[in-house]
PDB file of C-alpha atoms in Angstrom:
ATOM      1  CA  MET K   1     -12.863 -22.531   7.455  1.00  0.00           C
ATOM      2  CA  SER K   2      -9.668 -21.122   8.934  1.00  0.00           C
ATOM      3  CA  ARG K   3      -9.982 -20.190  12.597  1.00  0.00           C
ATOM      4  CA  ALA K   4      -7.886 -17.727  14.537  1.00  0.00           C
ATOM      5  CA  VAL K   5      -6.546 -18.601  17.973  1.00  0.00           C
ATOM      6  CA  VAL K   6      -8.376 -16.697  20.709  1.00  0.00           C
ATOM      7  CA  CYS K   7      -5.690 -15.662  23.211  1.00  0.00           C
ATOM      8  CA  ASP K   8      -6.465 -15.172  26.893  1.00  0.00           C
ATOM      9  CA  ALA K   9      -3.241 -13.266  27.570  1.00  0.00           C
ATOM     10  CA  ALA K  10      -1.567 -10.530  25.540  1.00  0.00           C
ATOM     11  CA  ALA K  11       1.771 -12.276  26.032  1.00  0.00           C
ATOM     12  CA  ASP K  12       0.418 -15.271  24.122  1.00  0.00           C
ATOM     13  CA  ALA K  13      -0.821 -13.019  21.335  1.00  0.00           C
ATOM     14  CA  VAL K  14       2.678 -11.679  20.552  1.00  0.00           C
ATOM     15  CA  SER K  15       4.660 -14.802  21.428  1.00  0.00           C
ATOM     16  CA  GLY K  16       7.246 -15.895  18.905  1.00  0.00           C
ATOM     17  CA  THR K  17       8.082 -12.376  17.718  1.00  0.00           C
ATOM     18  CA  SER K  18      11.792 -12.504  16.979  1.00  0.00           C
ATOM     19  CA  ASP K  19      14.590  -9.976  17.193  1.00  0.00           C
ATOM     20  CA  GLY K  20      15.013  -8.112  13.923  1.00  0.00           C
ATOM     21  CA  ALA K  21      11.396  -8.644  12.874  1.00  0.00           C
ATOM     22  CA  THR K  22       9.444  -6.209  10.697  1.00  0.00           C
ATOM     23  CA  ILE K  23       6.258  -5.270  12.547  1.00  0.00           C
ATOM     24  CA  LEU K  24       3.297  -3.659  10.776  1.00  0.00           C
ATOM     25  CA  VAL K  25       1.412  -1.559  13.336  1.00  0.00           C
ATOM     26  CA  GLY K  26      -2.067  -0.307  12.504  1.00  0.00           C
ATOM     27  CA  GLY K  27      -3.363   3.077  13.543  1.00  0.00           C
ATOM     28  CA  PHE K  28      -3.771   6.617  12.308  1.00  0.00           C
ATOM     29  CA  GLY K  29      -2.400   8.600  15.201  1.00  0.00           C
ATOM     30  CA  LEU K  30      -4.228   7.051  18.148  1.00  0.00           C
ATOM     31  CA  ALA K  31      -7.220   5.818  16.107  1.00  0.00           C
ATOM     32  CA  GLY K  32      -6.992   2.054  15.776  1.00  0.00           C
ATOM     33  CA  MET K  33      -3.666   1.799  17.589  1.00  0.00           C
ATOM     34  CA  PRO K  34      -3.331  -1.691  19.193  1.00  0.00           C
ATOM     35  CA  ASN K  35      -1.905  -0.444  22.500  1.00  0.00           C
ATOM     36  CA  LEU K  36      -2.510  -3.701  24.401  1.00  0.00           C
ATOM     37  CA  LEU K  37      -0.469  -5.639  21.852  1.00  0.00           C
ATOM     38  CA  ILE K  38       2.301  -3.049  21.775  1.00  0.00           C
ATOM     39  CA  ASP K  39       2.584  -3.131  25.567  1.00  0.00           C
ATOM     40  CA  ALA K  40       2.779  -6.923  25.374  1.00  0.00           C
ATOM     41  CA  LEU K  41       5.539  -6.643  22.768  1.00  0.00           C
ATOM     42  CA  ILE K  42       7.507  -4.407  25.135  1.00  0.00           C
ATOM     43  CA  GLU K  43       7.183  -7.023  27.851  1.00  0.00           C
ATOM     44  CA  GLN K  44       8.038  -9.813  25.394  1.00  0.00           C
ATOM     45  CA  GLY K  45      11.438  -8.262  24.765  1.00  0.00           C
ATOM     46  CA  ALA K  46      11.991  -8.501  20.986  1.00  0.00           C
ATOM     47  CA  THR K  47      14.505  -5.904  19.854  1.00  0.00           C
ATOM     48  CA  ASP K  48      16.188  -4.490  16.729  1.00  0.00           C
ATOM     49  CA  LEU K  49      12.715  -4.149  15.224  1.00  0.00           C
ATOM     50  CA  THR K  50      11.619  -2.367  12.064  1.00  0.00           C
ATOM     51  CA  ILE K  51       8.258  -0.694  12.657  1.00  0.00           C
ATOM     52  CA  VAL K  52       5.948   0.124   9.747  1.00  0.00           C
ATOM     53  CA  SER K  53       3.161   2.514  10.735  1.00  0.00           C
ATOM     54  CA  ASN K  54       1.515   5.708   9.580  1.00  0.00           C
ATOM     55  CA  ASN K  55       2.939   7.672  12.510  1.00  0.00           C
ATOM     56  CA  ALA K  56       6.037   7.426  14.703  1.00  0.00           C
ATOM     57  CA  GLY K  57       4.251   7.314  18.038  1.00  0.00           C
ATOM     58  CA  ASN K  58       2.196   9.741  20.114  1.00  0.00           C
ATOM     59  CA  GLY K  59       2.969  10.936  23.613  1.00  0.00           C
ATOM     60  CA  ASP K  60       4.483   8.324  25.908  1.00  0.00           C
ATOM     61  CA  SER K  61       2.231   5.316  25.345  1.00  0.00           C
ATOM     62  CA  GLY K  62       1.774   2.638  22.705  1.00  0.00           C
ATOM     63  CA  LEU K  63       4.255   2.888  19.856  1.00  0.00           C
ATOM     64  CA  ALA K  64       6.088   5.768  21.547  1.00  0.00           C
ATOM     65  CA  ALA K  65       6.689   3.551  24.587  1.00  0.00           C
ATOM     66  CA  LEU K  66       8.155   0.840  22.345  1.00  0.00           C
ATOM     67  CA  LEU K  67      10.532   3.397  20.840  1.00  0.00           C
ATOM     68  CA  ALA K  68      11.469   4.739  24.276  1.00  0.00           C
ATOM     69  CA  ALA K  69      12.309   1.204  25.396  1.00  0.00           C
ATOM     70  CA  GLY K  70      15.042   1.103  22.749  1.00  0.00           C
ATOM     71  CA  ARG K  71      13.549  -1.841  20.882  1.00  0.00           C
ATOM     72  CA  VAL K  72      13.263  -0.240  17.441  1.00  0.00           C
ATOM     73  CA  ARG K  73      16.072   0.064  14.898  1.00  0.00           C
ATOM     74  CA  LYS K  74      14.092   1.663  12.073  1.00  0.00           C
ATOM     75  CA  VAL K  75      10.732   3.301  11.461  1.00  0.00           C
ATOM     76  CA  ILE K  76       9.006   3.310   8.055  1.00  0.00           C
ATOM     77  CA  CYS K  77       6.177   5.838   8.171  1.00  0.00           C
ATOM     78  CA  SER K  78       4.454   8.849   6.634  1.00  0.00           C
ATOM     79  CA  PHE K  79       4.134  11.296   9.540  1.00  0.00           C
ATOM     80  CA  PRO K  80       7.035  11.166  12.015  1.00  0.00           C
ATOM     81  CA  ARG K  81       6.781  14.778  13.156  1.00  0.00           C
ATOM     82  CA  GLN K  82       3.451  15.615  14.730  1.00  0.00           C
ATOM     83  CA  PRO K  83       3.724  17.778  17.898  1.00  0.00           C
ATOM     84  CA  ASP K  84       3.495  14.863  20.343  1.00  0.00           C
ATOM     85  CA  SER K  85       6.059  12.638  18.584  1.00  0.00           C
ATOM     86  CA  TYR K  86       8.810  13.882  20.884  1.00  0.00           C
ATOM     87  CA  VAL K  87      10.081  10.393  21.701  1.00  0.00           C
ATOM     88  CA  PHE K  88      10.856   9.629  18.063  1.00  0.00           C
ATOM     89  CA  ASN K  89      12.167  13.162  17.508  1.00  0.00           C
ATOM     90  CA  GLY K  90      14.679  12.810  20.330  1.00  0.00           C
ATOM     91  CA  LEU K  91      15.873   9.401  19.174  1.00  0.00           C
ATOM     92  CA  TYR K  92      16.212  10.524  15.562  1.00  0.00           C
ATOM     93  CA  ARG K  93      18.122  13.707  16.373  1.00  0.00           C
ATOM     94  CA  ALA K  94      20.494  11.674  18.553  1.00  0.00           C
ATOM     95  CA  GLY K  95      21.129   9.239  15.691  1.00  0.00           C
ATOM     96  CA  ASN K  96      19.627   6.329  17.606  1.00  0.00           C
ATOM     97  CA  ILE K  97      16.936   5.358  15.106  1.00  0.00           C
ATOM     98  CA  ALA K  98      16.656   5.209  11.308  1.00  0.00           C
ATOM     99  CA  LEU K  99      13.769   6.624   9.296  1.00  0.00           C
ATOM    100  CA  GLU K 100      12.367   5.746   5.890  1.00  0.00           C
ATOM    101  CA  LEU K 101       9.836   8.409   4.954  1.00  0.00           C
ATOM    102  CA  VAL K 102       7.088   7.182   2.618  1.00  0.00           C
ATOM    103  CA  PRO K 103       4.160   9.253   1.275  1.00  0.00           C
ATOM    104  CA  GLN K 104       0.953   8.025   2.877  1.00  0.00           C
ATOM    105  CA  GLY K 105      -0.694   6.693  -0.274  1.00  0.00           C
ATOM    106  CA  ASN K 106       2.527   4.961  -1.306  1.00  0.00           C
ATOM    107  CA  LEU K 107       2.782   3.398   2.157  1.00  0.00           C
ATOM    108  CA  ALA K 108      -0.731   1.974   1.960  1.00  0.00           C
ATOM    109  CA  GLU K 109      -0.193   0.709  -1.582  1.00  0.00           C
ATOM    110  CA  ARG K 110       3.185  -0.860  -0.805  1.00  0.00           C
ATOM    111  CA  ILE K 111       1.594  -2.802   2.043  1.00  0.00           C
ATOM    112  CA  ARG K 112      -1.397  -3.725  -0.106  1.00  0.00           C
ATOM    113  CA  ALA K 113       0.938  -4.887  -2.866  1.00  0.00           C
ATOM    114  CA  ALA K 114       2.639  -7.258  -0.441  1.00  0.00           C
ATOM    115  CA  GLY K 115      -0.689  -8.812   0.459  1.00  0.00           C
ATOM    116  CA  ALA K 116      -1.758  -9.038  -3.183  1.00  0.00           C
ATOM    117  CA  GLY K 117       1.456 -10.694  -4.350  1.00  0.00           C
ATOM    118  CA  ILE K 118       2.488  -7.770  -6.554  1.00  0.00           C
ATOM    119  CA  GLY K 119       6.240  -7.683  -7.173  1.00  0.00           C
ATOM    120  CA  ALA K 120       6.528  -3.912  -7.649  1.00  0.00           C
ATOM    121  CA  PHE K 121       4.581  -1.006  -9.119  1.00  0.00           C
ATOM    122  CA  PHE K 122       5.150   2.437 -10.590  1.00  0.00           C
ATOM    123  CA  CYS K 123       3.691   5.481  -8.801  1.00  0.00           C
ATOM    124  CA  PRO K 124       3.918   9.210  -9.626  1.00  0.00           C
ATOM    125  CA  THR K 125       4.077  10.370  -5.999  1.00  0.00           C
ATOM    126  CA  GLY K 126       7.580  11.439  -5.025  1.00  0.00           C
ATOM    127  CA  VAL K 127       8.890  11.938  -8.576  1.00  0.00           C
ATOM    128  CA  GLY K 128      11.352  14.809  -8.696  1.00  0.00           C
ATOM    129  CA  THR K 129      11.917  14.851  -4.926  1.00  0.00           C
ATOM    130  CA  ALA K 130      14.634  13.481  -2.655  1.00  0.00           C
ATOM    131  CA  LEU K 131      12.417  10.444  -2.036  1.00  0.00           C
ATOM    132  CA  ALA K 132      13.028   9.287  -5.615  1.00  0.00           C
ATOM    133  CA  GLU K 133      16.798   9.766  -5.679  1.00  0.00           C
ATOM    134  CA  GLY K 134      18.682   6.701  -6.893  1.00  0.00           C
ATOM    135  CA  ARG K 135      15.516   4.819  -7.780  1.00  0.00           C
ATOM    136  CA  GLU K 136      14.234   3.525 -11.075  1.00  0.00           C
ATOM    137  CA  THR K 137      11.865   5.874 -12.909  1.00  0.00           C
ATOM    138  CA  ARG K 138       9.840   5.412 -16.051  1.00  0.00           C
ATOM    139  CA  THR K 139       7.789   7.650 -18.311  1.00  0.00           C
ATOM    140  CA  ILE K 140       4.379   6.179 -19.125  1.00  0.00           C
ATOM    141  CA  ASP K 141       1.996   8.059 -21.435  1.00  0.00           C
ATOM    142  CA  GLY K 142       3.998  11.217 -20.896  1.00  0.00           C
ATOM    143  CA  ARG K 143       3.990  11.069 -17.088  1.00  0.00           C
ATOM    144  CA  ASN K 144       6.951  10.188 -14.875  1.00  0.00           C
ATOM    145  CA  TYR K 145       6.705   7.406 -12.300  1.00  0.00           C
ATOM    146  CA  VAL K 146       9.016   5.943  -9.662  1.00  0.00           C
ATOM    147  CA  LEU K 147       9.292   2.233  -8.894  1.00  0.00           C
ATOM    148  CA  GLU K 148       7.961   1.164  -5.486  1.00  0.00           C
ATOM    149  CA  TYR K 149       8.439  -2.219  -3.818  1.00  0.00           C
ATOM    150  CA  PRO K 150       6.043  -4.041  -1.472  1.00  0.00           C
ATOM    151  CA  ILE K 151       6.444  -3.910   2.294  1.00  0.00           C
ATOM    152  CA  HIS K 152       6.075  -7.340   3.854  1.00  0.00           C
ATOM    153  CA  GLY K 153       5.721  -7.848   7.589  1.00  0.00           C
ATOM    154  CA  ASP K 154       6.772 -10.686   9.818  1.00  0.00           C
ATOM    155  CA  VAL K 155       4.017  -9.664  12.236  1.00  0.00           C
ATOM    156  CA  ALA K 156       1.019  -7.327  11.908  1.00  0.00           C
ATOM    157  CA  LEU K 157      -0.483  -5.861  15.075  1.00  0.00           C
ATOM    158  CA  ILE K 158      -3.848  -4.298  14.285  1.00  0.00           C
ATOM    159  CA  GLY K 159      -6.862  -2.948  16.123  1.00  0.00           C
ATOM    160  CA  ALA K 160     -10.430  -3.823  15.154  1.00  0.00           C
ATOM    161  CA  HIS K 161     -13.843  -3.335  16.727  1.00  0.00           C
ATOM    162  CA  ILE K 162     -15.431  -6.796  16.802  1.00  0.00           C
ATOM    163  CA  ALA K 163     -14.157 -10.254  15.893  1.00  0.00           C
ATOM    164  CA  ASP K 164     -15.946 -13.562  15.761  1.00  0.00           C
ATOM    165  CA  ARG K 165     -14.201 -16.654  17.055  1.00  0.00           C
ATOM    166  CA  ALA K 166     -13.045 -17.563  13.569  1.00  0.00           C
ATOM    167  CA  GLY K 167     -11.170 -14.261  13.285  1.00  0.00           C
ATOM    168  CA  ASN K 168     -13.431 -12.302  10.932  1.00  0.00           C
ATOM    169  CA  LEU K 169     -13.013  -8.603  11.719  1.00  0.00           C
ATOM    170  CA  VAL K 170     -15.289  -5.570  11.743  1.00  0.00           C
ATOM    171  CA  TYR K 171     -13.807  -2.097  12.195  1.00  0.00           C
ATOM    172  CA  ARG K 172     -15.235   1.109  13.648  1.00  0.00           C
ATOM    173  CA  LYS K 173     -15.038   4.284  11.554  1.00  0.00           C
ATOM    174  CA  THR K 174     -11.532   5.812  11.232  1.00  0.00           C
ATOM    175  CA  ALA K 175     -10.026   3.082  13.409  1.00  0.00           C
ATOM    176  CA  ARG K 176     -10.182   0.948  10.269  1.00  0.00           C
ATOM    177  CA  ASN K 177      -7.311   2.817   8.526  1.00  0.00           C
ATOM    178  CA  PHE K 178      -4.312   0.529   7.774  1.00  0.00           C
ATOM    179  CA  GLY K 179      -5.655  -2.589   9.498  1.00  0.00           C
ATOM    180  CA  PRO K 180      -7.187  -4.332   6.458  1.00  0.00           C
ATOM    181  CA  VAL K 181      -4.111  -4.051   4.224  1.00  0.00           C
ATOM    182  CA  MET K 182      -1.672  -4.883   7.017  1.00  0.00           C
ATOM    183  CA  ALA K 183      -3.616  -8.027   7.874  1.00  0.00           C
ATOM    184  CA  THR K 184      -2.946  -9.391   4.387  1.00  0.00           C
ATOM    185  CA  ALA K 185       0.743  -8.475   4.258  1.00  0.00           C
ATOM    186  CA  ALA K 186       2.217 -10.238   7.298  1.00  0.00           C
ATOM    187  CA  THR K 187       3.232 -13.802   8.048  1.00  0.00           C
ATOM    188  CA  LEU K 188       1.494 -13.547  11.440  1.00  0.00           C
ATOM    189  CA  THR K 189      -1.492 -11.238  12.005  1.00  0.00           C
ATOM    190  CA  VAL K 190      -2.715 -10.457  15.515  1.00  0.00           C
ATOM    191  CA  ALA K 191      -5.890  -8.443  16.085  1.00  0.00           C
ATOM    192  CA  GLU K 192      -6.828  -6.607  19.273  1.00  0.00           C
ATOM    193  CA  VAL K 193     -10.607  -6.146  19.491  1.00  0.00           C
ATOM    194  CA  SER K 194     -13.217  -4.662  21.804  1.00  0.00           C
ATOM    195  CA  ARG K 195     -15.471  -7.695  21.669  1.00  0.00           C
ATOM    196  CA  ILE K 196     -15.434 -11.324  20.480  1.00  0.00           C
ATOM    197  CA  VAL K 197     -18.700 -12.924  19.357  1.00  0.00           C
ATOM    198  CA  GLU K 198     -19.667 -16.375  18.201  1.00  0.00           C
ATOM    199  CA  VAL K 199     -19.353 -17.408  14.566  1.00  0.00           C
ATOM    200  CA  GLY K 200     -22.507 -16.408  12.706  1.00  0.00           C
ATOM    201  CA  GLN K 201     -23.213 -13.295  14.768  1.00  0.00           C
ATOM    202  CA  LEU K 202     -21.471 -10.917  12.380  1.00  0.00           C
ATOM    203  CA  ASN K 203     -23.254  -9.717   9.281  1.00  0.00           C
ATOM    204  CA  PRO K 204     -21.096 -11.108   6.441  1.00  0.00           C
ATOM    205  CA  GLU K 205     -21.608  -7.860   4.523  1.00  0.00           C
ATOM    206  CA  SER K 206     -19.937  -5.964   7.405  1.00  0.00           C
ATOM    207  CA  VAL K 207     -16.803  -8.109   7.572  1.00  0.00           C
ATOM    208  CA  VAL K 208     -13.814  -6.195   6.217  1.00  0.00           C
ATOM    209  CA  THR K 209     -10.982  -8.593   7.062  1.00  0.00           C
ATOM    210  CA  PRO K 210     -11.840 -12.287   6.518  1.00  0.00           C
ATOM    211  CA  CYS K 211     -10.571 -14.820   9.025  1.00  0.00           C
ATOM    212  CA  ILE K 212      -8.170 -16.347   6.496  1.00  0.00           C
ATOM    213  CA  PHE K 213      -5.856 -13.379   7.127  1.00  0.00           C
ATOM    214  CA  VAL K 214      -6.042 -13.442  10.950  1.00  0.00           C
ATOM    215  CA  ASP K 215      -4.008 -15.829  13.102  1.00  0.00           C
ATOM    216  CA  ARG K 216      -4.656 -14.620  16.650  1.00  0.00           C
ATOM    217  CA  ILE K 217      -7.211 -12.398  18.379  1.00  0.00           C
ATOM    218  CA  ILE K 218      -7.414 -10.954  21.857  1.00  0.00           C
ATOM    219  CA  GLN K 219     -10.066  -8.870  23.574  1.00  0.00           C
ATOM    220  CA  ARG K 220      -8.780  -5.658  25.099  1.00  0.00           C
TER     221      ARG K 220
END
């Protein structure tokens, strides 16, 4: 059985993250956001990053703090403009950060496709809008679709509720969000959890992310 590395320090959990990396960051707003890992990434110093997340940061902490530190070149997300995303808003208006806007379902499926080994897929969302300009389209059974490509990550930073020492993960309610698909789509997956238990203490029927997809865990 594959076993994740249990890290004692957040710096160890994000070590090896390189400049220019694509980072998948779990969370739906603040729910499931791995703030401990993001803070460690700020301290680690990697720059010129591409961040893939549902949102573009909230307030001044977590992902917003990473943006404010000037470490991010591009954001791929669904909702960059909620009222407290003023850090991203300021950077974008000043031309200091790039944005790729992706409909939420397409974002989840593109990440899932990366984890499933799917080369590309056709989706109807975005057809006829600016999001589909210059992209391949196809009519299937009378309906128009646009071609979408997978989003692979170099690193996935996700939040979960409980992990066992092998790296099996259980999530809590809406904090689950993008974590399961992101865990499958990255070369290195790091999970921040509330509690770590011994192998055998988790109900196998409750495990959402198997340990085979998790490389490192740390307790917040």
